[in-house]
Amino acid sequence: LKPFGLKLGSSRRRSSQLCQGGCCLAMDARSSVGLLACTALGDHPVEVDYNYNGTAVEPPRPARLRNSTFGDDEDLASELPPNWTLRRFQEEVKFVLQEYFASLVVEDAINRVRDLLCACPSESDELGVLAIRAALDRDWSAQQSVLKLLQGLHRSEVVSRPALIRSFEKLFCTWEDIAIDVPMAPEALVGILHGCIKAEVMGRDILTKLPESLLNAGLAKAQPAFGEMLRGVAGELKAFKQQATRCLEEYFVALNVTEVETFVLDLNMKPYHHELVKKAITLSFIQPNEETGQEAAMTLLAQLSSLDVLSKDDLQWGVTRLLGQLDDLELDCPHCSKLATQFLARMVADELVSVPFLRRCRLLRIGGVTGLAVLDGAQRKTPEYSKKHLGTDQFKREIQAMILEYLNSGDGAEFGRCIRELAPLSRERSAELVRKVMVLAMERSGSECELALQLLVWLRRHEELEDGALVQGFDDLYARMPDLLLDVPDAEDMARAFVVEAKKANILHAEWPDPAEA
């Protein structure tokens, strides 16, 4: 009997066992160097997850967990529609804000923002940055007006809490630059954050993510009760950073993960674990042997993650803080950007952080020019992961390069391998691939058209493309025929040849209507 729909062999139980010989299943975290061994001395009890069939269950890697305080990976991966640019979106937002500051009618502004985000749903965090930044440039009354707007947007479910968290983190990472032009910016930023907490737009735990320097700067004009709260957080943060630094310095000598685990658990200050992540990475940069230092830091983060000592949130906040401090770190470590690029690439490969998260960091331009260079470099070093989350423009460039290379080599198997690196493709992207294969061939010669047809047949028969994608690809080809005819006068005849041969090869159903004949 399987009561309550329980399936034998798929449920899990926890069991204690002794770790013997330094191969602790609780530390079964795999990195680029293979299985990581437990460094604890002697036999000690550990808890292990098992299926009922007796197979040990490896906990999911942080990058495979969909949600975090920064949002769902699907949301993080989204970007502007093809017909929009960041500059255009920013100008639209600034116009809405100007009208709002003039009228102070919250509902009208909410409706305008709702319409704007319907067109560009990926940019709610950018909108939050622009709104708060505009308030910092103005007086106290304008800051209160923006606070009311943020409350209204959140209450109306136009802007989510994760989007606002990303907005604030962008500003946390850049507050010192803002303060150069707006000296009162830190107090104003912390004040807006306080208002969001009071209105339950943000949780109090966001205070533990404030940089220590911003906490201290924000204390100047904080209300008494809130100031006391900030002082408490600042004291805890300072104490944690000091103790974490000492612990990590010892770790890079002894390389004993268990000692770090014990220290962190005994300290019981989980809200500040992101500082441990950032410090572990930055300390790896200054080790005598850079490669050994990075390996030690990766081992530590991987094992602490597998033990649930570090969460996906801890890793993400640690990375954003690293990106935000790259320029300062380069003063003491000139090769910091190169090392950060290598480390982030390894974090992606070991599934400690996800590509969508790093792409969102890039879209928010966290770390400025230096941060963008590091993020782009990490993406180039991990094509097998990054290609699955290419933006629209990047995807177009990638498939064009792939198709042109195929038309030169005729190697369908290699093209199929490249497609699998991009998988899973949406129906729309698969259709675009089909259309581009035909268009690029038609722009060249008849022999390339034959190669293109062979490729489509190969992709369909090897199940790299679905029937629906092929049909939509042909539909899109004819829908864009007027533009294509400007460059390829014989495009209609060539397209009809594709249709005829595709039907003969049984990759396009015989009933598909040829628009040219309809």
Short mmCIF file of C-alpha atoms in Angstrom, two decimals:
data_model
loop_
_atom_site.label_atom_id
_atom_site.label_comp_id
_atom_site.label_asym_id
_atom_site.label_seq_id
_atom_site.Cartn_x
_atom_site.Cartn_y
_atom_site.Cartn_z
CA LEU A 1 0.00 0.00 0.00
CA LYS A 2 1.14 3.53 -0.77
CA PRO A 3 -0.94 5.79 1.52
CA PHE A 4 -1.46 9.45 0.62
CA GLY A 5 -0.02 8.90 -2.83
CA LEU A 6 3.45 8.11 -1.43
CA LYS A 7 5.61 6.41 -4.05
CA LEU A 8 8.08 3.91 -2.74
CA GLY A 9 11.59 4.61 -3.94
CA SER A 10 11.02 8.33 -4.34
CA SER A 11 10.51 9.47 -0.75
CA ARG A 12 13.36 10.52 1.46
CA ARG A 13 14.50 9.82 4.98
CA ARG A 14 17.41 11.08 7.04
CA SER A 15 19.84 8.80 8.80
CA SER A 16 22.92 9.20 10.94
CA GLN A 17 26.11 7.35 10.18
CA LEU A 18 29.77 7.60 11.01
CA CYS A 19 32.13 9.39 8.67
CA GLN A 20 35.15 7.14 8.30
CA GLY A 21 38.30 7.83 6.41
CA GLY A 22 37.47 11.38 5.43
CA CYS A 23 34.79 10.67 2.81
CA CYS A 24 31.77 12.23 4.45
CA LEU A 25 28.58 11.89 2.41
CA ALA A 26 27.31 15.07 4.00
CA MET A 27 30.11 16.77 2.14
CA ASP A 28 29.43 15.15 -1.20
CA ALA A 29 29.96 18.37 -3.13
CA ARG A 30 31.62 18.07 -6.49
CA SER A 31 33.80 20.77 -7.86
CA SER A 32 36.10 21.00 -10.82
CA VAL A 33 38.54 18.74 -8.97
CA GLY A 34 36.05 15.99 -8.15
CA LEU A 35 34.76 14.68 -4.82
CA LEU A 36 35.55 16.86 -1.84
CA ALA A 37 36.61 14.93 1.24
CA CYS A 38 35.68 15.72 4.82
CA THR A 39 38.60 17.27 6.69
CA ALA A 40 37.40 16.42 10.20
CA LEU A 41 39.70 14.23 12.26
CA GLY A 42 38.45 10.85 13.44
CA ASP A 43 35.06 9.20 13.08
CA HIS A 44 32.10 11.49 13.69
CA PRO A 45 28.34 11.21 13.18
CA VAL A 46 26.78 12.88 10.17
CA GLU A 47 23.25 13.07 8.80
CA VAL A 48 22.65 11.85 5.29
CA ASP A 49 19.57 12.05 3.06
CA TYR A 50 18.47 8.74 1.54
CA ASN A 51 15.78 7.53 -0.81
CA TYR A 52 13.91 4.53 0.52
CA ASN A 53 15.76 2.43 -2.01
CA GLY A 54 18.94 3.20 -0.07
CA THR A 55 20.50 5.69 -2.48
CA ALA A 56 22.10 8.75 -0.92
CA VAL A 57 20.47 11.98 -2.09
CA GLU A 58 22.77 14.83 -3.00
CA PRO A 59 21.23 18.17 -1.98
CA PRO A 60 20.39 20.41 -4.93
CA ARG A 61 23.08 22.86 -5.92
CA PRO A 62 22.29 26.52 -5.17
CA ALA A 63 22.11 27.40 -8.88
CA ARG A 64 19.38 24.77 -9.37
CA LEU A 65 17.16 26.31 -6.71
CA ARG A 66 14.81 28.62 -8.58
CA ASN A 67 13.99 31.20 -5.94
CA SER A 68 15.90 33.61 -3.75
CA THR A 69 15.33 37.06 -2.31
CA PHE A 70 16.55 38.40 -5.66
CA GLY A 71 13.70 36.62 -7.45
CA ASP A 72 12.94 33.63 -9.62
CA ASP A 73 15.63 32.70 -12.15
CA GLU A 74 13.08 32.95 -14.95
CA ASP A 75 12.44 36.59 -14.03
CA LEU A 76 16.15 37.30 -13.65
CA ALA A 77 16.82 35.98 -17.15
CA SER A 78 14.21 38.15 -18.88
CA GLU A 79 15.27 41.26 -20.76
CA LEU A 80 13.96 44.18 -22.78
CA PRO A 81 11.83 43.40 -25.85
CA PRO A 82 13.71 43.68 -29.17
CA ASN A 83 12.02 46.96 -30.06
CA TRP A 84 13.12 48.65 -26.82
CA THR A 85 16.47 49.96 -25.63
CA LEU A 86 17.60 50.72 -22.11
CA ARG A 87 17.93 54.41 -22.94
CA ARG A 88 14.38 54.55 -24.27
CA PHE A 89 13.03 52.82 -21.16
CA GLN A 90 14.96 55.17 -18.87
CA GLU A 91 13.65 58.22 -20.71
CA GLU A 92 10.08 56.93 -20.42
CA VAL A 93 10.50 56.38 -16.68
CA LYS A 94 12.04 59.81 -16.16
CA PHE A 95 9.09 61.40 -17.95
CA VAL A 96 6.63 59.51 -15.72
CA LEU A 97 8.56 60.60 -12.62
CA GLN A 98 8.65 64.24 -13.72
CA GLU A 99 4.89 64.23 -14.17
CA TYR A 100 4.45 62.53 -10.81
CA PHE A 101 6.61 65.06 -8.97
CA ALA A 102 4.52 67.81 -10.55
CA SER A 103 1.08 66.31 -9.81
CA LEU A 104 1.77 63.97 -6.85
CA VAL A 105 -1.18 61.82 -7.95
CA VAL A 106 -0.06 58.35 -6.93
CA GLU A 107 -2.75 56.38 -8.77
CA ASP A 108 -2.01 58.08 -12.08
CA ALA A 109 1.68 57.30 -11.70
CA ILE A 110 0.90 53.68 -10.81
CA ASN A 111 -1.19 53.31 -13.95
CA ARG A 112 1.55 54.82 -16.10
CA VAL A 113 4.15 52.53 -14.57
CA ARG A 114 1.87 49.52 -14.99
CA ASP A 115 1.52 50.25 -18.70
CA LEU A 116 5.26 50.72 -19.04
CA LEU A 117 6.06 47.45 -17.28
CA CYS A 118 3.48 45.61 -19.36
CA ALA A 119 5.64 46.52 -22.34
CA CYS A 120 8.93 45.91 -20.50
CA PRO A 121 8.22 43.45 -17.65
CA SER A 122 11.90 42.74 -17.09
CA GLU A 123 12.72 46.29 -16.02
CA SER A 124 10.90 46.71 -12.71
CA ASP A 125 14.21 46.77 -10.84
CA GLU A 126 15.59 49.43 -13.19
CA LEU A 127 12.45 51.48 -12.57
CA GLY A 128 13.02 51.19 -8.82
CA VAL A 129 16.60 52.38 -9.19
CA LEU A 130 15.54 55.39 -11.26
CA ALA A 131 12.73 56.33 -8.87
CA ILE A 132 14.89 56.17 -5.74
CA ARG A 133 17.80 57.86 -7.49
CA ALA A 134 15.52 60.71 -8.57
CA ALA A 135 14.41 61.13 -4.96
CA LEU A 136 18.00 61.32 -3.72
CA ASP A 137 18.58 64.29 -6.04
CA ARG A 138 15.62 66.15 -4.52
CA ASP A 139 14.46 67.31 -1.10
CA TRP A 140 12.80 65.49 1.77
CA SER A 141 9.27 66.00 0.42
CA ALA A 142 10.23 64.42 -2.92
CA GLN A 143 11.73 61.47 -1.07
CA GLN A 144 8.47 61.00 0.82
CA SER A 145 6.59 61.19 -2.48
CA VAL A 146 8.74 58.44 -3.98
CA LEU A 147 8.21 56.38 -0.85
CA LYS A 148 4.44 56.68 -1.35
CA LEU A 149 4.86 55.68 -4.99
CA LEU A 150 6.90 52.60 -4.07
CA GLN A 151 4.29 51.62 -1.50
CA GLY A 152 1.54 52.02 -4.09
CA LEU A 153 3.42 50.04 -6.73
CA HIS A 154 4.02 47.21 -4.28
CA ARG A 155 0.46 47.27 -2.93
CA SER A 156 -0.90 47.16 -6.48
CA GLU A 157 1.47 44.26 -7.32
CA VAL A 158 3.01 46.29 -10.11
CA VAL A 159 6.50 45.96 -8.63
CA SER A 160 7.45 42.93 -6.54
CA ARG A 161 9.56 42.83 -3.41
CA PRO A 162 12.41 40.92 -5.14
CA ALA A 163 12.55 43.65 -7.80
CA LEU A 164 12.82 46.33 -5.12
CA ILE A 165 15.50 44.32 -3.32
CA ARG A 166 17.50 44.31 -6.56
CA SER A 167 16.91 48.06 -6.89
CA PHE A 168 18.18 48.76 -3.40
CA GLU A 169 21.18 46.47 -3.83
CA LYS A 170 22.20 48.36 -6.95
CA LEU A 171 22.11 51.57 -4.90
CA PHE A 172 23.85 49.95 -1.91
CA CYS A 173 26.75 49.10 -4.22
CA THR A 174 27.00 52.63 -5.65
CA TRP A 175 26.05 54.89 -2.75
CA GLU A 176 29.56 56.29 -2.32
CA ASP A 177 29.67 57.42 -5.95
CA ILE A 178 26.21 59.00 -5.59
CA ALA A 179 27.31 60.79 -2.41
CA ILE A 180 30.03 62.63 -4.35
CA ASP A 181 27.31 64.62 -6.13
CA VAL A 182 24.63 64.33 -3.44
CA PRO A 183 26.29 64.50 0.02
CA MET A 184 23.03 63.73 1.83
CA ALA A 185 22.37 60.63 -0.30
CA PRO A 186 23.27 58.01 2.35
CA GLU A 187 20.88 59.45 4.95
CA ALA A 188 18.15 59.81 2.32
CA LEU A 189 18.65 56.29 0.98
CA VAL A 190 18.51 54.75 4.44
CA GLY A 191 15.46 56.91 5.20
CA ILE A 192 13.60 55.63 2.14
CA LEU A 193 14.53 52.09 3.11
CA HIS A 194 13.19 52.72 6.61
CA GLY A 195 9.91 53.93 5.14
CA CYS A 196 9.66 50.79 3.01
CA ILE A 197 10.21 48.64 6.09
CA LYS A 198 7.57 50.51 8.10
CA ALA A 199 5.10 50.09 5.24
CA GLU A 200 6.00 46.37 5.03
CA VAL A 201 7.17 46.81 1.46
CA MET A 202 10.50 45.39 2.63
CA GLY A 203 11.35 43.08 5.51
CA ARG A 204 13.58 44.14 8.39
CA ASP A 205 16.16 41.58 7.34
CA ILE A 206 17.20 43.91 4.50
CA LEU A 207 19.04 45.97 7.13
CA THR A 208 21.52 43.14 7.61
CA LYS A 209 22.48 43.51 3.95
CA LEU A 210 23.45 47.17 4.25
CA PRO A 211 27.18 47.75 3.75
CA GLU A 212 28.89 48.72 7.00
CA SER A 213 29.95 52.10 5.63
CA LEU A 214 26.38 52.92 4.57
CA LEU A 215 25.03 51.83 7.94
CA ASN A 216 27.37 54.21 9.72
CA ALA A 217 26.66 57.05 7.29
CA GLY A 218 22.91 56.54 7.59
CA LEU A 219 22.99 56.87 11.36
CA ALA A 220 23.52 60.63 11.18
CA LYS A 221 19.87 61.62 10.78
CA ALA A 222 18.03 58.42 11.59
CA GLN A 223 15.06 58.64 13.94
CA PRO A 224 15.95 57.54 17.50
CA ALA A 225 14.27 54.13 17.42
CA PHE A 226 15.48 53.36 13.92
CA GLY A 227 18.94 54.69 14.75
CA GLU A 228 19.15 52.28 17.66
CA MET A 229 18.21 49.46 15.31
CA LEU A 230 20.90 50.53 12.84
CA ARG A 231 23.52 50.72 15.59
CA GLY A 232 22.63 47.21 16.66
CA VAL A 233 23.00 45.89 13.10
CA ALA A 234 26.24 47.83 12.59
CA GLY A 235 27.69 46.36 15.78
CA GLU A 236 26.73 42.81 14.84
CA LEU A 237 28.04 43.24 11.30
CA LYS A 238 31.37 44.62 12.48
CA ALA A 239 31.81 41.81 14.99
CA PHE A 240 30.92 39.16 12.42
CA LYS A 241 33.32 40.55 9.82
CA GLN A 242 36.19 40.64 12.32
CA GLN A 243 35.64 37.08 13.50
CA ALA A 244 34.97 35.77 9.99
CA THR A 245 38.20 37.32 8.74
CA ARG A 246 40.25 35.64 11.47
CA CYS A 247 38.54 32.31 10.81
CA LEU A 248 39.13 32.51 7.05
CA GLU A 249 42.76 33.53 7.46
CA GLU A 250 43.26 30.38 9.53
CA TYR A 251 41.36 28.35 6.94
CA PHE A 252 43.71 29.35 4.12
CA VAL A 253 46.55 27.96 6.25
CA ALA A 254 44.96 24.80 7.66
CA LEU A 255 42.37 24.16 4.88
CA ASN A 256 40.01 22.63 7.44
CA VAL A 257 36.43 23.13 6.27
CA THR A 258 34.98 21.56 9.40
CA GLU A 259 36.56 24.20 11.60
CA VAL A 260 34.95 26.93 9.51
CA GLU A 261 31.61 25.12 9.60
CA THR A 262 31.77 24.80 13.39
CA PHE A 263 32.76 28.44 13.77
CA VAL A 264 29.91 29.70 11.58
CA LEU A 265 27.29 27.52 13.24
CA ASP A 266 28.45 28.43 16.75
CA LEU A 267 28.47 32.12 15.85
CA ASN A 268 24.79 31.82 14.81
CA MET A 269 24.71 35.00 12.71
CA LYS A 270 23.19 33.69 9.50
CA PRO A 271 21.95 37.07 8.18
CA TYR A 272 25.59 38.10 7.69
CA HIS A 273 26.86 34.99 5.91
CA HIS A 274 27.14 36.90 2.63
CA GLU A 275 30.09 38.73 4.16
CA LEU A 276 31.81 35.39 4.71
CA VAL A 277 31.29 34.55 1.04
CA LYS A 278 32.73 37.84 -0.15
CA LYS A 279 35.67 37.65 2.24
CA ALA A 280 36.51 34.08 1.26
CA ILE A 281 36.67 35.13 -2.39
CA THR A 282 38.73 38.27 -1.82
CA LEU A 283 41.18 36.50 0.50
CA SER A 284 41.74 33.89 -2.20
CA PHE A 285 43.04 36.68 -4.44
CA ILE A 286 45.96 37.49 -2.15
CA GLN A 287 47.20 33.97 -1.43
CA PRO A 288 50.81 33.22 -2.46
CA ASN A 289 49.56 30.81 -5.11
CA GLU A 290 46.51 32.23 -6.89
CA GLU A 291 45.31 28.90 -8.27
CA THR A 292 45.62 27.13 -4.92
CA GLY A 293 43.89 30.02 -3.19
CA GLN A 294 40.94 29.92 -5.57
CA GLU A 295 40.69 26.15 -5.25
CA ALA A 296 40.61 26.43 -1.46
CA ALA A 297 37.90 29.09 -1.55
CA MET A 298 35.81 27.08 -4.03
CA THR A 299 36.13 23.98 -1.86
CA LEU A 300 34.99 25.93 1.18
CA LEU A 301 31.96 27.52 -0.50
CA ALA A 302 30.92 24.27 -2.17
CA GLN A 303 31.08 22.23 1.03
CA LEU A 304 29.39 24.85 3.20
CA SER A 305 26.63 25.07 0.59
CA SER A 306 26.17 21.31 0.49
CA LEU A 307 25.79 21.36 4.28
CA ASP A 308 23.19 24.17 4.13
CA VAL A 309 25.51 26.42 6.10
CA LEU A 310 25.51 28.81 3.14
CA SER A 311 22.35 29.46 1.14
CA LYS A 312 21.71 30.61 -2.40
CA ASP A 313 20.99 34.06 -0.96
CA ASP A 314 24.34 34.16 0.85
CA LEU A 315 26.19 33.35 -2.35
CA GLN A 316 24.27 35.89 -4.43
CA TRP A 317 24.66 38.74 -1.95
CA GLY A 318 28.34 37.87 -1.60
CA VAL A 319 28.81 38.09 -5.37
CA THR A 320 27.03 41.44 -5.72
CA ARG A 321 29.21 42.88 -2.96
CA LEU A 322 32.30 41.53 -4.66
CA LEU A 323 31.27 43.18 -7.94
CA GLY A 324 30.49 46.45 -6.19
CA GLN A 325 33.96 46.62 -4.60
CA LEU A 326 36.11 45.58 -7.55
CA ASP A 327 37.49 49.07 -8.18
CA ASP A 328 38.54 49.42 -4.53
CA LEU A 329 40.02 45.93 -4.45
CA GLU A 330 42.16 46.66 -7.50
CA LEU A 331 44.09 49.25 -5.49
CA ASP A 332 45.62 46.43 -3.42
CA CYS A 333 45.27 43.62 -5.96
CA PRO A 334 45.93 44.81 -9.53
CA HIS A 335 44.87 41.43 -10.98
CA CYS A 336 41.60 41.47 -9.07
CA SER A 337 39.37 41.65 -12.16
CA LYS A 338 41.05 38.68 -13.81
CA LEU A 339 40.81 36.63 -10.63
CA ALA A 340 37.18 37.62 -10.09
CA THR A 341 36.36 36.56 -13.65
CA GLN A 342 37.95 33.17 -13.09
CA PHE A 343 36.21 32.71 -9.75
CA LEU A 344 32.75 33.60 -11.02
CA ALA A 345 33.23 31.24 -13.97
CA ARG A 346 34.04 28.45 -11.53
CA MET A 347 31.02 29.31 -9.40
CA VAL A 348 28.85 28.95 -12.49
CA ALA A 349 30.50 25.67 -13.49
CA ASP A 350 30.08 24.29 -9.95
CA GLU A 351 26.47 25.52 -9.91
CA LEU A 352 26.92 27.81 -6.92
CA VAL A 353 25.42 30.75 -8.80
CA SER A 354 23.19 30.70 -11.85
CA VAL A 355 23.69 32.36 -15.22
CA PRO A 356 20.34 34.23 -14.95
CA PHE A 357 21.53 35.82 -11.70
CA LEU A 358 24.79 36.99 -13.25
CA ARG A 359 22.90 38.28 -16.29
CA ARG A 360 20.67 40.32 -14.00
CA CYS A 361 23.77 41.75 -12.32
CA ARG A 362 24.95 42.75 -15.76
CA LEU A 363 21.63 44.30 -16.75
CA LEU A 364 21.74 46.37 -13.55
CA ARG A 365 25.39 47.22 -14.30
CA ILE A 366 26.48 46.28 -10.78
CA GLY A 367 30.15 47.07 -10.40
CA GLY A 368 30.17 49.62 -13.21
CA VAL A 369 32.56 49.21 -16.11
CA THR A 370 34.82 46.86 -14.16
CA GLY A 371 31.91 44.70 -13.06
CA LEU A 372 30.58 44.45 -16.61
CA ALA A 373 33.98 43.31 -17.87
CA VAL A 374 34.16 40.63 -15.17
CA LEU A 375 30.63 39.39 -15.85
CA ASP A 376 31.22 39.27 -19.61
CA GLY A 377 34.47 37.41 -19.06
CA ALA A 378 32.81 34.85 -16.79
CA GLN A 379 30.12 34.28 -19.40
CA ARG A 380 32.70 33.69 -22.13
CA LYS A 381 34.48 31.15 -19.93
CA THR A 382 31.29 29.14 -19.36
CA PRO A 383 29.61 28.87 -22.78
CA GLU A 384 28.02 25.52 -21.95
CA TYR A 385 26.04 27.26 -19.18
CA SER A 386 25.76 30.80 -20.48
CA LYS A 387 24.47 29.89 -23.92
CA LYS A 388 21.32 28.48 -22.35
CA HIS A 389 20.44 31.97 -21.15
CA LEU A 390 21.48 34.20 -24.03
CA GLY A 391 19.69 37.48 -24.45
CA THR A 392 17.79 38.19 -27.64
CA ASP A 393 20.60 40.06 -29.38
CA GLN A 394 23.20 37.54 -28.22
CA PHE A 395 21.03 34.66 -29.42
CA LYS A 396 20.66 36.22 -32.86
CA ARG A 397 24.42 36.70 -33.18
CA GLU A 398 25.11 33.19 -31.94
CA ILE A 399 22.80 31.39 -34.37
CA GLN A 400 23.99 33.52 -37.28
CA ALA A 401 27.59 32.54 -36.57
CA MET A 402 26.56 28.89 -36.22
CA ILE A 403 24.63 28.87 -39.49
CA LEU A 404 27.38 30.58 -41.48
CA GLU A 405 29.93 28.14 -40.08
CA TYR A 406 27.68 25.24 -41.10
CA LEU A 407 27.23 26.61 -44.62
CA ASN A 408 31.01 26.65 -44.93
CA SER A 409 31.64 23.21 -43.40
CA GLY A 410 28.44 21.24 -44.04
CA ASP A 411 28.88 19.51 -40.67
CA GLY A 412 25.34 18.87 -39.43
CA ALA A 413 26.47 16.88 -36.39
CA GLU A 414 28.58 19.80 -35.16
CA PHE A 415 25.63 22.14 -35.69
CA GLY A 416 23.47 19.75 -33.67
CA ARG A 417 26.01 19.81 -30.85
CA CYS A 418 25.90 23.61 -30.83
CA ILE A 419 22.09 23.52 -30.72
CA ARG A 420 22.19 21.25 -27.69
CA GLU A 421 24.36 23.83 -25.92
CA LEU A 422 21.55 26.34 -26.43
CA ALA A 423 18.79 23.95 -25.37
CA PRO A 424 16.11 24.12 -24.25
CA LEU A 425 14.94 26.53 -26.93
CA SER A 426 11.51 28.10 -26.82
CA ARG A 427 9.16 27.56 -29.76
CA GLU A 428 9.82 31.14 -30.89
CA ARG A 429 13.60 30.75 -30.85
CA SER A 430 13.44 27.39 -32.60
CA ALA A 431 11.28 28.97 -35.31
CA GLU A 432 13.72 31.84 -35.64
CA LEU A 433 16.51 29.33 -36.12
CA VAL A 434 14.56 27.61 -38.91
CA ARG A 435 13.86 30.90 -40.65
CA LYS A 436 17.45 32.12 -40.37
CA VAL A 437 18.82 28.86 -41.80
CA MET A 438 16.74 29.40 -44.93
CA VAL A 439 17.28 33.16 -45.20
CA LEU A 440 21.06 33.05 -44.85
CA ALA A 441 21.22 30.27 -47.44
CA MET A 442 18.96 32.18 -49.84
CA GLU A 443 21.23 35.20 -49.55
CA ARG A 444 24.17 33.11 -50.78
CA SER A 445 23.51 30.53 -53.51
CA GLY A 446 21.54 27.49 -54.61
CA SER A 447 24.12 25.06 -53.24
CA GLU A 448 23.83 26.68 -49.81
CA CYS A 449 20.05 26.27 -50.04
CA GLU A 450 20.55 22.53 -50.55
CA LEU A 451 22.82 22.46 -47.49
CA ALA A 452 20.22 24.39 -45.51
CA LEU A 453 17.51 21.89 -46.43
CA GLN A 454 19.78 18.99 -45.47
CA LEU A 455 20.36 20.67 -42.11
CA LEU A 456 16.66 21.12 -41.40
CA VAL A 457 16.03 17.47 -42.29
CA TRP A 458 18.90 16.37 -40.04
CA LEU A 459 17.70 18.50 -37.12
CA ARG A 460 14.14 17.21 -37.38
CA ARG A 461 15.09 13.56 -37.74
CA HIS A 462 17.44 13.83 -34.78
CA GLU A 463 14.64 15.50 -32.80
CA GLU A 464 16.55 18.73 -32.31
CA LEU A 465 13.51 20.56 -33.73
CA GLU A 466 9.81 19.93 -33.25
CA ASP A 467 7.21 19.95 -36.03
CA GLY A 468 5.59 23.04 -34.58
CA ALA A 469 8.84 24.98 -34.69
CA LEU A 470 9.39 24.05 -38.34
CA VAL A 471 5.88 25.13 -39.28
CA GLN A 472 6.27 28.43 -37.43
CA GLY A 473 9.66 28.95 -39.06
CA PHE A 474 8.12 28.63 -42.53
CA ASP A 475 5.22 30.87 -41.46
CA ASP A 476 7.66 33.53 -40.30
CA LEU A 477 9.66 33.24 -43.51
CA TYR A 478 6.62 34.12 -45.62
CA ALA A 479 5.47 36.78 -43.16
CA ARG A 480 8.77 38.60 -43.72
CA MET A 481 8.88 37.97 -47.45
CA PRO A 482 8.36 41.64 -48.48
CA ASP A 483 11.53 42.68 -46.66
CA LEU A 484 13.45 39.65 -47.90
CA LEU A 485 12.57 40.43 -51.52
CA LEU A 486 14.44 43.72 -51.24
CA ASP A 487 17.70 41.81 -50.76
CA VAL A 488 16.89 38.57 -52.59
CA PRO A 489 14.74 39.18 -55.70
CA ASP A 490 14.24 35.42 -56.25
CA ALA A 491 13.22 34.84 -52.63
CA GLU A 492 9.68 33.66 -53.43
CA ASP A 493 10.88 31.00 -55.88
CA MET A 494 13.58 29.85 -53.48
CA ALA A 495 11.12 29.72 -50.57
CA ARG A 496 8.69 27.66 -52.65
CA ALA A 497 11.52 25.23 -53.42
CA PHE A 498 12.18 24.89 -49.68
CA VAL A 499 8.48 24.13 -49.11
CA VAL A 500 8.34 21.50 -51.86
CA GLU A 501 11.51 19.72 -50.75
CA ALA A 502 10.57 19.91 -47.06
CA LYS A 503 7.26 18.22 -47.84
CA LYS A 504 9.04 15.54 -49.86
CA ALA A 505 11.33 14.90 -46.90
CA ASN A 506 8.28 14.67 -44.60
CA ILE A 507 9.50 17.38 -42.25
CA LEU A 508 6.68 19.73 -43.28
CA HIS A 509 3.19 18.29 -43.47
CA ALA A 510 1.60 18.15 -46.90
CA GLU A 511 -1.37 20.29 -45.84
CA TRP A 512 0.83 23.24 -44.92
CA PRO A 513 -0.45 26.17 -47.00
CA ASP A 514 2.03 27.95 -49.20
CA PRO A 515 1.08 31.61 -48.67
CA ALA A 516 2.31 32.43 -52.16
CA GLU A 517 -0.37 30.14 -53.56
CA ALA A 518 -3.11 31.07 -51.09
#
